Short mmCIF file of N, CA and C and ligand atoms in Angstrom, two decimals:
data_model
loop_
_atom_site.label_atom_id
_atom_site.label_comp_id
_atom_site.label_asym_id
_atom_site.label_seq_id
_atom_site.Cartn_x
_atom_site.Cartn_y
_atom_site.Cartn_z
N MET G 1346 0.80 -1.24 0.01
CA MET G 1346 0.03 -0.09 0.03
C MET G 1346 0.90 1.23 -0.02
N LYS G 1347 1.85 1.18 0.87
CA LYS G 1347 2.77 2.30 0.98
C LYS G 1347 3.51 2.57 -0.32
N ARG G 1348 3.93 1.42 -0.91
CA ARG G 1348 4.71 1.46 -2.15
C ARG G 1348 3.80 2.03 -3.28
N LEU G 1349 2.53 1.64 -3.26
CA LEU G 1349 1.57 2.10 -4.31
C LEU G 1349 1.43 3.69 -4.14
N SER G 1350 1.23 4.11 -3.00
CA SER G 1350 1.14 5.53 -2.87
C SER G 1350 2.40 6.29 -3.29
N LEU G 1351 3.52 5.67 -3.03
CA LEU G 1351 4.80 6.31 -3.49
C LEU G 1351 4.87 6.44 -5.01
N ILE G 1352 4.37 5.35 -5.63
CA ILE G 1352 4.38 5.29 -7.10
C ILE G 1352 3.48 6.41 -7.63
N LEU G 1353 2.22 6.40 -7.01
CA LEU G 1353 1.25 7.35 -7.46
C LEU G 1353 1.72 8.82 -7.25
N LEU G 1354 2.39 9.03 -6.11
CA LEU G 1354 2.98 10.30 -5.88
C LEU G 1354 4.01 10.73 -6.80
N SER G 1355 4.89 9.75 -7.14
CA SER G 1355 5.97 10.10 -8.14
C SER G 1355 5.40 10.37 -9.51
N LEU G 1356 4.25 9.86 -9.81
CA LEU G 1356 3.58 10.12 -11.15
C LEU G 1356 2.82 11.45 -11.12
N ALA G 1357 2.25 11.66 -9.92
CA ALA G 1357 1.36 12.93 -9.84
C ALA G 1357 2.24 14.12 -9.72
N LEU G 1358 3.36 14.07 -9.02
CA LEU G 1358 4.15 15.29 -8.79
C LEU G 1358 4.62 16.05 -10.09
N PRO G 1359 5.23 15.28 -10.97
CA PRO G 1359 5.60 16.06 -12.18
C PRO G 1359 4.42 16.54 -12.94
N PHE G 1360 3.32 15.80 -12.97
CA PHE G 1360 2.15 16.29 -13.68
C PHE G 1360 1.65 17.56 -13.07
N SER G 1361 1.55 17.57 -11.70
CA SER G 1361 0.99 18.75 -11.07
C SER G 1361 1.98 19.97 -11.30
N LEU G 1362 3.27 19.68 -11.39
CA LEU G 1362 4.22 20.80 -11.65
C LEU G 1362 3.96 21.40 -13.00
N MET G 1363 3.71 20.50 -14.00
CA MET G 1363 3.43 20.90 -15.37
C MET G 1363 2.22 21.82 -15.46
N VAL G 1364 1.20 21.29 -14.78
CA VAL G 1364 -0.05 22.08 -14.78
C VAL G 1364 0.15 23.44 -14.11
N GLY G 1365 0.89 23.36 -12.95
CA GLY G 1365 1.19 24.55 -12.21
C GLY G 1365 1.91 25.61 -13.12
N CYS G 1366 2.96 25.13 -13.90
CA CYS G 1366 3.72 26.04 -14.77
C CYS G 1366 2.73 26.69 -15.76
N GLY G 1367 1.91 25.73 -16.30
CA GLY G 1367 1.05 26.25 -17.33
C GLY G 1367 0.18 27.36 -16.81
N GLN G 1368 -0.34 27.12 -15.59
CA GLN G 1368 -1.27 28.08 -14.88
C GLN G 1368 -0.56 29.45 -14.71
N SER G 1369 0.67 29.36 -14.26
CA SER G 1369 1.35 30.57 -13.89
C SER G 1369 1.64 31.39 -15.19
N GLY G 1370 1.88 30.70 -16.32
CA GLY G 1370 2.08 31.39 -17.60
C GLY G 1370 0.83 32.19 -17.94
N SER G 1371 -0.35 31.54 -17.98
CA SER G 1371 -1.54 32.20 -18.45
C SER G 1371 -1.94 33.18 -17.36
N GLY G 1372 -1.64 32.84 -16.07
CA GLY G 1372 -1.99 33.66 -14.92
C GLY G 1372 -1.36 35.03 -15.01
N SER G 1373 -0.06 35.09 -15.50
CA SER G 1373 0.60 36.46 -15.51
C SER G 1373 -0.03 37.31 -16.70
N ALA G 1374 -0.39 36.60 -17.75
CA ALA G 1374 -0.99 37.42 -18.91
C ALA G 1374 -2.35 37.95 -18.38
N ASP G 1375 -3.05 37.11 -17.64
CA ASP G 1375 -4.34 37.55 -17.10
C ASP G 1375 -4.18 38.68 -16.15
N LEU G 1376 -3.12 38.59 -15.36
CA LEU G 1376 -2.89 39.64 -14.32
C LEU G 1376 -2.56 40.96 -15.06
N GLN G 1377 -1.70 40.84 -16.15
CA GLN G 1377 -1.39 42.07 -16.88
C GLN G 1377 -2.56 42.64 -17.51
N ALA G 1378 -3.55 41.87 -18.01
CA ALA G 1378 -4.82 42.35 -18.56
C ALA G 1378 -5.58 43.13 -17.54
N ARG G 1379 -5.56 42.60 -16.27
CA ARG G 1379 -6.33 43.19 -15.24
C ARG G 1379 -5.69 44.47 -14.77
N VAL G 1380 -4.42 44.51 -14.76
CA VAL G 1380 -3.62 45.77 -14.36
C VAL G 1380 -3.93 46.81 -15.48
N ASP G 1381 -3.93 46.38 -16.71
CA ASP G 1381 -4.14 47.37 -17.86
C ASP G 1381 -5.59 47.93 -17.78
N SER G 1382 -6.53 47.06 -17.44
CA SER G 1382 -7.85 47.51 -17.38
C SER G 1382 -8.08 48.45 -16.19
N LEU G 1383 -7.45 48.10 -15.05
CA LEU G 1383 -7.54 49.07 -13.90
C LEU G 1383 -6.86 50.38 -14.19
N GLN G 1384 -5.70 50.30 -14.98
CA GLN G 1384 -5.03 51.58 -15.31
C GLN G 1384 -5.96 52.43 -16.16
N ASN G 1385 -6.62 51.78 -17.17
CA ASN G 1385 -7.62 52.48 -18.02
C ASN G 1385 -8.72 53.18 -17.17
N LYS G 1386 -9.19 52.38 -16.16
CA LYS G 1386 -10.21 52.95 -15.27
C LYS G 1386 -9.72 54.20 -14.60
N LEU G 1387 -8.49 54.00 -14.02
CA LEU G 1387 -7.86 55.14 -13.19
C LEU G 1387 -7.67 56.40 -14.07
N ASP G 1388 -7.22 56.16 -15.33
CA ASP G 1388 -7.02 57.30 -16.26
C ASP G 1388 -8.31 58.02 -16.54
N SER G 1389 -9.44 57.35 -16.50
CA SER G 1389 -10.65 58.04 -16.85
C SER G 1389 -11.50 58.41 -15.64
N VAL G 1390 -10.91 58.29 -14.39
CA VAL G 1390 -11.62 58.70 -13.23
C VAL G 1390 -11.66 60.28 -13.17
N TYR G 1391 -12.83 60.88 -12.79
CA TYR G 1391 -13.00 62.32 -12.81
C TYR G 1391 -12.16 62.86 -11.66
N LYS G 1392 -11.22 63.82 -11.99
CA LYS G 1392 -10.44 64.50 -11.00
C LYS G 1392 -10.87 66.02 -11.09
N PRO G 1393 -11.42 66.58 -10.05
CA PRO G 1393 -11.84 68.05 -10.17
C PRO G 1393 -10.67 68.87 -10.35
N GLY G 1394 -10.65 69.82 -11.35
CA GLY G 1394 -9.61 70.71 -11.62
C GLY G 1394 -9.51 71.80 -10.48
N THR G 1395 -8.43 72.49 -10.37
CA THR G 1395 -8.25 73.49 -9.25
C THR G 1395 -9.35 74.55 -9.32
N GLY G 1396 -9.75 74.93 -10.52
CA GLY G 1396 -10.86 75.92 -10.71
C GLY G 1396 -12.20 75.37 -10.08
N ALA G 1397 -12.48 74.05 -10.32
CA ALA G 1397 -13.67 73.45 -9.82
C ALA G 1397 -13.61 73.34 -8.30
N LEU G 1398 -12.42 72.97 -7.81
CA LEU G 1398 -12.29 72.86 -6.32
C LEU G 1398 -12.48 74.30 -5.64
N MET G 1399 -11.92 75.28 -6.33
CA MET G 1399 -12.08 76.69 -5.79
C MET G 1399 -13.60 76.99 -5.78
N ASN G 1400 -14.34 76.76 -6.87
CA ASN G 1400 -15.69 77.08 -6.99
C ASN G 1400 -16.60 76.32 -6.02
N THR G 1401 -16.35 75.02 -5.87
CA THR G 1401 -17.26 74.16 -5.21
C THR G 1401 -16.90 74.00 -3.73
N ILE G 1402 -15.70 74.11 -3.33
CA ILE G 1402 -15.28 73.90 -1.99
C ILE G 1402 -14.75 75.22 -1.25
N VAL G 1403 -13.67 75.74 -1.90
CA VAL G 1403 -12.96 76.90 -1.29
C VAL G 1403 -13.86 78.14 -1.15
N GLN G 1404 -14.48 78.50 -2.28
CA GLN G 1404 -15.22 79.77 -2.25
C GLN G 1404 -16.46 79.69 -1.27
N PRO G 1405 -17.31 78.67 -1.40
CA PRO G 1405 -18.43 78.62 -0.42
C PRO G 1405 -18.09 78.47 1.05
N HIS G 1406 -17.01 77.68 1.30
CA HIS G 1406 -16.71 77.54 2.77
C HIS G 1406 -16.00 78.80 3.32
N HIS G 1407 -15.27 79.43 2.45
CA HIS G 1407 -14.72 80.77 2.87
C HIS G 1407 -15.83 81.69 3.29
N LEU G 1408 -16.86 81.76 2.50
CA LEU G 1408 -18.04 82.63 2.87
C LEU G 1408 -18.73 82.10 4.13
N LYS G 1409 -19.00 80.85 4.17
CA LYS G 1409 -19.76 80.37 5.32
C LYS G 1409 -18.91 80.50 6.64
N LEU G 1410 -17.64 80.31 6.51
CA LEU G 1410 -16.79 80.53 7.67
C LEU G 1410 -16.92 81.92 8.12
N TRP G 1411 -16.92 82.96 7.27
CA TRP G 1411 -17.14 84.34 7.62
C TRP G 1411 -18.41 84.56 8.42
N PHE G 1412 -19.51 84.08 7.89
CA PHE G 1412 -20.84 84.36 8.48
C PHE G 1412 -20.95 83.58 9.84
N ALA G 1413 -20.38 82.42 9.88
CA ALA G 1413 -20.42 81.66 11.19
C ALA G 1413 -19.62 82.49 12.24
N GLY G 1414 -18.49 83.00 11.86
CA GLY G 1414 -17.63 83.77 12.80
C GLY G 1414 -18.31 85.04 13.16
N GLN G 1415 -19.00 85.72 12.29
CA GLN G 1415 -19.70 86.99 12.57
C GLN G 1415 -20.73 86.78 13.54
N ASN G 1416 -21.39 85.55 13.46
CA ASN G 1416 -22.47 85.22 14.39
C ASN G 1416 -21.98 84.57 15.68
N LYS G 1417 -20.62 84.49 15.87
CA LYS G 1417 -20.04 83.82 17.00
C LYS G 1417 -20.56 82.39 17.15
N ASN G 1418 -20.84 81.75 16.03
CA ASN G 1418 -21.30 80.38 15.99
C ASN G 1418 -20.04 79.58 15.79
N TRP G 1419 -19.30 79.44 16.88
CA TRP G 1419 -17.89 78.85 16.79
C TRP G 1419 -17.86 77.35 16.34
N ALA G 1420 -18.86 76.62 16.71
CA ALA G 1420 -18.91 75.18 16.31
C ALA G 1420 -19.05 75.13 14.78
N LEU G 1421 -19.95 75.90 14.24
CA LEU G 1421 -20.09 76.00 12.74
C LEU G 1421 -18.86 76.56 12.15
N ALA G 1422 -18.23 77.55 12.70
CA ALA G 1422 -17.05 78.25 12.13
C ALA G 1422 -15.91 77.17 12.02
N GLU G 1423 -15.79 76.34 13.07
CA GLU G 1423 -14.73 75.40 13.04
C GLU G 1423 -15.00 74.27 11.99
N TYR G 1424 -16.24 73.96 11.86
CA TYR G 1424 -16.66 73.02 10.82
C TYR G 1424 -16.31 73.59 9.41
N GLU G 1425 -16.71 74.84 9.19
CA GLU G 1425 -16.49 75.40 7.87
C GLU G 1425 -15.00 75.57 7.65
N ARG G 1426 -14.22 75.86 8.67
CA ARG G 1426 -12.77 75.94 8.53
C ARG G 1426 -12.18 74.62 8.06
N GLN G 1427 -12.65 73.56 8.64
CA GLN G 1427 -12.16 72.24 8.29
C GLN G 1427 -12.57 71.90 6.78
N GLU G 1428 -13.78 72.25 6.45
CA GLU G 1428 -14.21 71.99 5.04
C GLU G 1428 -13.37 72.77 4.08
N LEU G 1429 -13.04 74.03 4.40
CA LEU G 1429 -12.22 74.85 3.57
C LEU G 1429 -10.84 74.21 3.47
N MET G 1430 -10.32 73.71 4.55
CA MET G 1430 -8.93 73.04 4.58
C MET G 1430 -9.00 71.81 3.65
N GLY G 1431 -10.18 71.14 3.68
CA GLY G 1431 -10.32 69.95 2.81
C GLY G 1431 -10.17 70.28 1.35
N GLY G 1432 -10.60 71.48 0.94
CA GLY G 1432 -10.40 71.97 -0.39
C GLY G 1432 -8.96 72.10 -0.81
N PHE G 1433 -8.20 72.66 0.18
CA PHE G 1433 -6.76 72.87 -0.13
C PHE G 1433 -6.05 71.54 -0.16
N GLU G 1434 -6.47 70.66 0.73
CA GLU G 1434 -5.84 69.29 0.72
C GLU G 1434 -6.14 68.58 -0.60
N LYS G 1435 -7.27 68.77 -1.14
CA LYS G 1435 -7.61 68.06 -2.38
C LYS G 1435 -6.74 68.62 -3.51
N ILE G 1436 -6.38 69.85 -3.48
CA ILE G 1436 -5.47 70.44 -4.48
C ILE G 1436 -4.15 69.70 -4.37
N GLN G 1437 -3.67 69.52 -3.16
CA GLN G 1437 -2.35 68.80 -2.98
C GLN G 1437 -2.55 67.37 -3.48
N LEU G 1438 -3.67 66.79 -3.25
CA LEU G 1438 -3.84 65.37 -3.60
C LEU G 1438 -3.96 65.16 -5.11
N TYR G 1439 -4.85 65.96 -5.72
CA TYR G 1439 -5.13 65.67 -7.16
C TYR G 1439 -4.23 66.40 -8.09
N HIS G 1440 -3.45 67.37 -7.58
CA HIS G 1440 -2.62 68.17 -8.58
C HIS G 1440 -1.19 68.18 -8.12
N LYS G 1441 -0.75 67.03 -7.59
CA LYS G 1441 0.54 66.83 -7.03
C LYS G 1441 1.73 67.61 -7.74
N ASN G 1442 1.85 67.45 -9.06
CA ASN G 1442 2.98 68.03 -9.74
C ASN G 1442 2.76 69.37 -10.31
N LYS G 1443 1.68 69.99 -9.97
CA LYS G 1443 1.37 71.35 -10.50
C LYS G 1443 1.76 72.43 -9.53
N PRO G 1444 1.93 73.61 -10.07
CA PRO G 1444 2.42 74.74 -9.21
C PRO G 1444 1.46 75.00 -8.08
N GLU G 1445 0.10 74.89 -8.34
CA GLU G 1445 -0.83 75.19 -7.22
C GLU G 1445 -0.69 74.27 -5.98
N ALA G 1446 -0.23 73.03 -6.27
CA ALA G 1446 0.01 72.09 -5.09
C ALA G 1446 1.15 72.58 -4.26
N ALA G 1447 2.18 73.09 -4.88
CA ALA G 1447 3.38 73.56 -4.18
C ALA G 1447 2.99 74.87 -3.44
N ALA G 1448 2.12 75.65 -4.04
CA ALA G 1448 1.84 76.99 -3.45
C ALA G 1448 0.92 76.95 -2.31
N VAL G 1449 0.09 75.87 -2.19
CA VAL G 1449 -1.02 75.77 -1.20
C VAL G 1449 -0.56 76.12 0.19
N ALA G 1450 0.68 75.58 0.54
CA ALA G 1450 1.15 75.73 1.92
C ALA G 1450 1.21 77.17 2.43
N MET G 1451 1.36 78.17 1.42
CA MET G 1451 1.41 79.52 1.85
C MET G 1451 0.17 79.99 2.65
N ILE G 1452 -0.95 79.31 2.53
CA ILE G 1452 -2.12 79.76 3.19
C ILE G 1452 -2.33 79.11 4.62
N PHE G 1453 -1.42 78.08 4.89
CA PHE G 1453 -1.68 77.32 6.18
C PHE G 1453 -1.45 78.21 7.45
N PRO G 1454 -0.43 79.15 7.44
CA PRO G 1454 -0.33 79.92 8.67
C PRO G 1454 -1.54 80.77 8.97
N ALA G 1455 -2.15 81.30 7.84
CA ALA G 1455 -3.35 82.08 8.04
C ALA G 1455 -4.51 81.23 8.50
N MET G 1456 -4.58 80.01 7.90
CA MET G 1456 -5.60 79.10 8.39
C MET G 1456 -5.46 78.73 9.90
N ASP G 1457 -4.21 78.50 10.27
CA ASP G 1457 -3.91 78.25 11.71
C ASP G 1457 -4.33 79.40 12.62
N ALA G 1458 -4.06 80.65 12.22
CA ALA G 1458 -4.47 81.77 12.98
C ALA G 1458 -5.98 81.85 13.13
N VAL G 1459 -6.72 81.58 12.03
CA VAL G 1459 -8.17 81.51 12.11
C VAL G 1459 -8.59 80.47 13.10
N GLU G 1460 -8.05 79.34 13.02
CA GLU G 1460 -8.32 78.24 13.89
C GLU G 1460 -8.20 78.64 15.36
N LYS G 1461 -7.07 79.31 15.65
CA LYS G 1461 -6.83 79.74 17.00
C LYS G 1461 -7.89 80.73 17.51
N SER G 1462 -8.32 81.66 16.66
CA SER G 1462 -9.34 82.63 17.05
C SER G 1462 -10.66 81.97 17.31
N ILE G 1463 -10.91 80.87 16.53
CA ILE G 1463 -12.19 80.15 16.79
C ILE G 1463 -12.14 79.43 18.13
N ARG G 1464 -10.91 78.85 18.32
CA ARG G 1464 -10.77 77.98 19.60
C ARG G 1464 -10.85 79.01 20.82
N ASP G 1465 -10.34 80.25 20.65
CA ASP G 1465 -10.40 81.18 21.73
C ASP G 1465 -11.77 81.92 21.76
N LYS G 1466 -12.60 81.62 20.82
CA LYS G 1466 -13.92 82.40 20.76
C LYS G 1466 -13.71 83.91 20.75
N ASP G 1467 -12.70 84.32 20.00
CA ASP G 1467 -12.31 85.71 19.94
C ASP G 1467 -12.78 86.32 18.67
N ALA G 1468 -13.91 87.02 18.75
CA ALA G 1468 -14.53 87.67 17.61
C ALA G 1468 -13.59 88.65 16.90
N VAL G 1469 -12.88 89.45 17.70
CA VAL G 1469 -12.05 90.48 17.19
C VAL G 1469 -10.86 89.92 16.41
N ALA G 1470 -10.22 88.92 17.00
CA ALA G 1470 -9.12 88.23 16.45
C ALA G 1470 -9.61 87.44 15.17
N PHE G 1471 -10.80 86.91 15.23
CA PHE G 1471 -11.39 86.20 14.14
C PHE G 1471 -11.43 87.13 12.90
N LYS G 1472 -12.01 88.30 13.17
CA LYS G 1472 -12.16 89.26 12.04
C LYS G 1472 -10.81 89.59 11.40
N SER G 1473 -9.81 89.98 12.15
CA SER G 1473 -8.57 90.35 11.55
C SER G 1473 -7.81 89.13 10.90
N ASN G 1474 -7.98 87.95 11.56
CA ASN G 1474 -7.34 86.81 10.94
C ASN G 1474 -8.09 86.39 9.64
N PHE G 1475 -9.34 86.62 9.54
CA PHE G 1475 -10.05 86.29 8.37
C PHE G 1475 -9.71 87.23 7.22
N VAL G 1476 -9.46 88.53 7.60
CA VAL G 1476 -9.02 89.48 6.54
C VAL G 1476 -7.59 89.04 6.01
N ALA G 1477 -6.79 88.59 6.97
CA ALA G 1477 -5.45 88.14 6.60
C ALA G 1477 -5.51 86.90 5.67
N LEU G 1478 -6.45 86.00 6.05
CA LEU G 1478 -6.75 84.81 5.25
C LEU G 1478 -7.06 85.14 3.83
N THR G 1479 -7.95 86.12 3.71
CA THR G 1479 -8.49 86.53 2.42
C THR G 1479 -7.40 87.15 1.61
N ASN G 1480 -6.49 87.95 2.25
CA ASN G 1480 -5.36 88.51 1.54
C ASN G 1480 -4.51 87.42 1.00
N ASN G 1481 -4.33 86.29 1.74
CA ASN G 1481 -3.59 85.22 1.34
C ASN G 1481 -4.13 84.50 0.05
N CYS G 1482 -5.42 84.42 0.02
CA CYS G 1482 -6.12 83.86 -1.19
C CYS G 1482 -5.53 84.60 -2.41
N ASN G 1483 -5.59 85.97 -2.26
CA ASN G 1483 -5.20 86.81 -3.41
C ASN G 1483 -3.69 86.71 -3.66
N THR G 1484 -2.89 86.62 -2.58
CA THR G 1484 -1.45 86.36 -2.83
C THR G 1484 -1.16 85.18 -3.72
N CYS G 1485 -1.91 84.09 -3.38
CA CYS G 1485 -1.67 82.88 -4.13
C CYS G 1485 -2.21 83.14 -5.64
N HIS G 1486 -3.33 83.73 -5.75
CA HIS G 1486 -3.85 84.00 -7.10
C HIS G 1486 -2.83 84.83 -7.93
N LYS G 1487 -2.21 85.81 -7.28
CA LYS G 1487 -1.23 86.70 -7.99
C LYS G 1487 -0.02 85.78 -8.37
N ALA G 1488 0.44 84.99 -7.36
CA ALA G 1488 1.64 84.14 -7.57
C ALA G 1488 1.44 83.18 -8.80
N LEU G 1489 0.21 82.74 -8.97
CA LEU G 1489 0.00 81.78 -10.05
C LEU G 1489 -0.65 82.47 -11.27
N LYS G 1490 -0.57 83.78 -11.37
CA LYS G 1490 -0.98 84.59 -12.54
C LYS G 1490 -2.60 84.43 -12.75
N TYR G 1491 -3.25 84.35 -11.65
CA TYR G 1491 -4.73 84.45 -11.68
C TYR G 1491 -5.15 85.70 -10.88
N GLU G 1492 -4.34 86.80 -11.03
CA GLU G 1492 -4.55 87.94 -10.23
C GLU G 1492 -5.89 88.60 -10.38
N PHE G 1493 -6.52 88.27 -11.56
CA PHE G 1493 -7.87 88.85 -11.88
C PHE G 1493 -9.00 88.13 -11.08
N ASN G 1494 -8.63 87.04 -10.34
CA ASN G 1494 -9.58 86.36 -9.45
C ASN G 1494 -9.41 87.04 -8.05
N VAL G 1495 -10.15 88.09 -7.78
CA VAL G 1495 -10.00 88.83 -6.59
C VAL G 1495 -11.01 88.41 -5.54
N ILE G 1496 -10.54 88.03 -4.41
CA ILE G 1496 -11.43 87.52 -3.35
C ILE G 1496 -11.47 88.67 -2.32
N LYS G 1497 -12.73 88.85 -1.83
CA LYS G 1497 -12.91 89.89 -0.72
C LYS G 1497 -13.70 89.23 0.39
N VAL G 1498 -13.67 90.00 1.58
CA VAL G 1498 -14.47 89.54 2.72
C VAL G 1498 -15.94 89.63 2.28
N PRO G 1499 -16.69 88.45 2.52
CA PRO G 1499 -18.05 88.46 1.97
C PRO G 1499 -18.88 89.68 2.48
N VAL G 1500 -19.75 90.11 1.54
CA VAL G 1500 -20.67 91.19 2.01
C VAL G 1500 -22.07 90.69 2.23
N THR G 1501 -22.54 89.97 1.13
CA THR G 1501 -23.90 89.41 1.43
C THR G 1501 -23.82 87.88 1.45
N ASN G 1502 -24.73 87.25 2.20
CA ASN G 1502 -24.74 85.81 2.36
C ASN G 1502 -25.60 85.15 1.28
N SER G 1503 -24.96 84.47 0.41
CA SER G 1503 -25.69 83.84 -0.75
C SER G 1503 -26.37 82.48 -0.32
N PHE G 1504 -26.22 82.10 0.92
CA PHE G 1504 -26.82 80.87 1.34
C PHE G 1504 -27.99 81.12 2.31
N GLY G 1505 -29.07 81.60 1.72
CA GLY G 1505 -30.21 82.04 2.49
C GLY G 1505 -31.00 80.87 3.18
N ASN G 1506 -30.60 79.71 2.79
CA ASN G 1506 -31.37 78.55 3.37
C ASN G 1506 -30.62 77.86 4.58
N GLN G 1507 -29.63 78.54 5.02
CA GLN G 1507 -28.82 77.93 6.24
C GLN G 1507 -28.81 79.01 7.29
N SER G 1508 -28.94 78.46 8.53
CA SER G 1508 -28.94 79.40 9.70
C SER G 1508 -27.45 79.54 10.16
N PHE G 1509 -26.92 80.74 10.34
CA PHE G 1509 -25.61 80.95 10.77
C PHE G 1509 -25.60 81.51 12.22
C1 LIG R 1490 -2.56 77.45 -4.12
C2 LIG R 1490 -2.89 78.84 -4.39
C3 LIG R 1490 -4.28 79.28 -4.13
C4 LIG R 1490 -4.82 79.59 -2.94
C5 LIG R 1490 -4.19 79.52 -1.54
C6 LIG R 1490 -6.11 80.04 -3.24
N1 LIG R 1490 -6.50 79.90 -4.51
FE1 LIG R 1490 -8.18 80.32 -5.45
N2 LIG R 1490 -7.46 79.82 -7.25
C7 LIG R 1490 -6.15 79.35 -7.42
C8 LIG R 1490 -5.93 79.08 -8.87
C9 LIG R 1490 -4.74 78.54 -9.46
C10 LIG R 1490 -7.16 79.43 -9.47
C11 LIG R 1490 -7.49 79.24 -10.92
C12 LIG R 1490 -7.81 77.80 -11.18
C13 LIG R 1490 -8.29 77.48 -12.58
O1 LIG R 1490 -9.10 78.21 -13.13
O2 LIG R 1490 -7.82 76.41 -13.07
C14 LIG R 1490 -8.04 79.92 -8.43
C15 LIG R 1490 -9.38 80.30 -8.67
C16 LIG R 1490 -10.21 80.74 -7.69
C17 LIG R 1490 -11.54 81.20 -7.89
C18 LIG R 1490 -12.26 81.35 -9.26
C19 LIG R 1490 -13.17 80.26 -9.51
C20 LIG R 1490 -14.10 80.67 -10.72
O3 LIG R 1490 -14.37 79.77 -11.46
O4 LIG R 1490 -14.48 81.85 -10.73
C21 LIG R 1490 -12.07 81.49 -6.73
C22 LIG R 1490 -13.50 81.98 -6.41
C23 LIG R 1490 -11.09 81.20 -5.73
N3 LIG R 1490 -9.97 80.80 -6.39
C24 LIG R 1490 -11.29 81.45 -4.37
C25 LIG R 1490 -10.32 81.32 -3.43
C26 LIG R 1490 -10.43 81.67 -2.13
C27 LIG R 1490 -11.70 82.11 -1.41
C28 LIG R 1490 -9.20 81.37 -1.42
C29 LIG R 1490 -8.81 81.63 -0.03
C30 LIG R 1490 -9.66 81.05 1.04
C31 LIG R 1490 -8.34 80.89 -2.46
N4 LIG R 1490 -8.97 80.85 -3.64
C32 LIG R 1490 -7.06 80.46 -2.25
C33 LIG R 1490 -5.15 79.18 -6.49
C34 LIG R 1490 -5.27 79.37 -5.17
#
């Protein structure tokens, strides 16, 4: 019995190796096809441009941050500050090799100052730090030759359906 199993094993082993090799050959072609198809999918994934991120994240949250701070609604102000920060982080993530990703860090000290005034619930400091933040928006626009995109401290609240 033992001998029979040894014989069977010695027959089966080379056979299974052959099958194994065959599989790994077609397996790598299959893998390459899957990598290619994933690469195709990645290439066609929608990545919002910097202009779109400015429009849909940075601009509205800059405005909402202001009105939350003006109303001393500090919890909302901190939320809006984080959302605004998310917009800047997305520029770093989606536009890694572009000048705007390298320039984004210039606004972080101003963002930190706003964060501190929110934490301190200091309306006076909030106001001056927000003005400084807004100046920084324009510094970056100028640095990247978009100086015609001029940002100002919001005057009217365009989000009439939200309580600040
Ligand atoms: C990293 C530098 C940088 C910083 C910091 C920055 N921006 Fe921009 N912003 C840009 C660039 C670059 C564009 C033009 C992008 C494009 O059109 O492709 C732009 C465009 C805009 C636009 C025009 C969008 C449109 O379609 O009309 C608005 C509004 C804007 N930014 C708001 C802001 C505000 C508000 C801040 C500050 C809270 C800010 N930006 C900070 C780089 C910056």
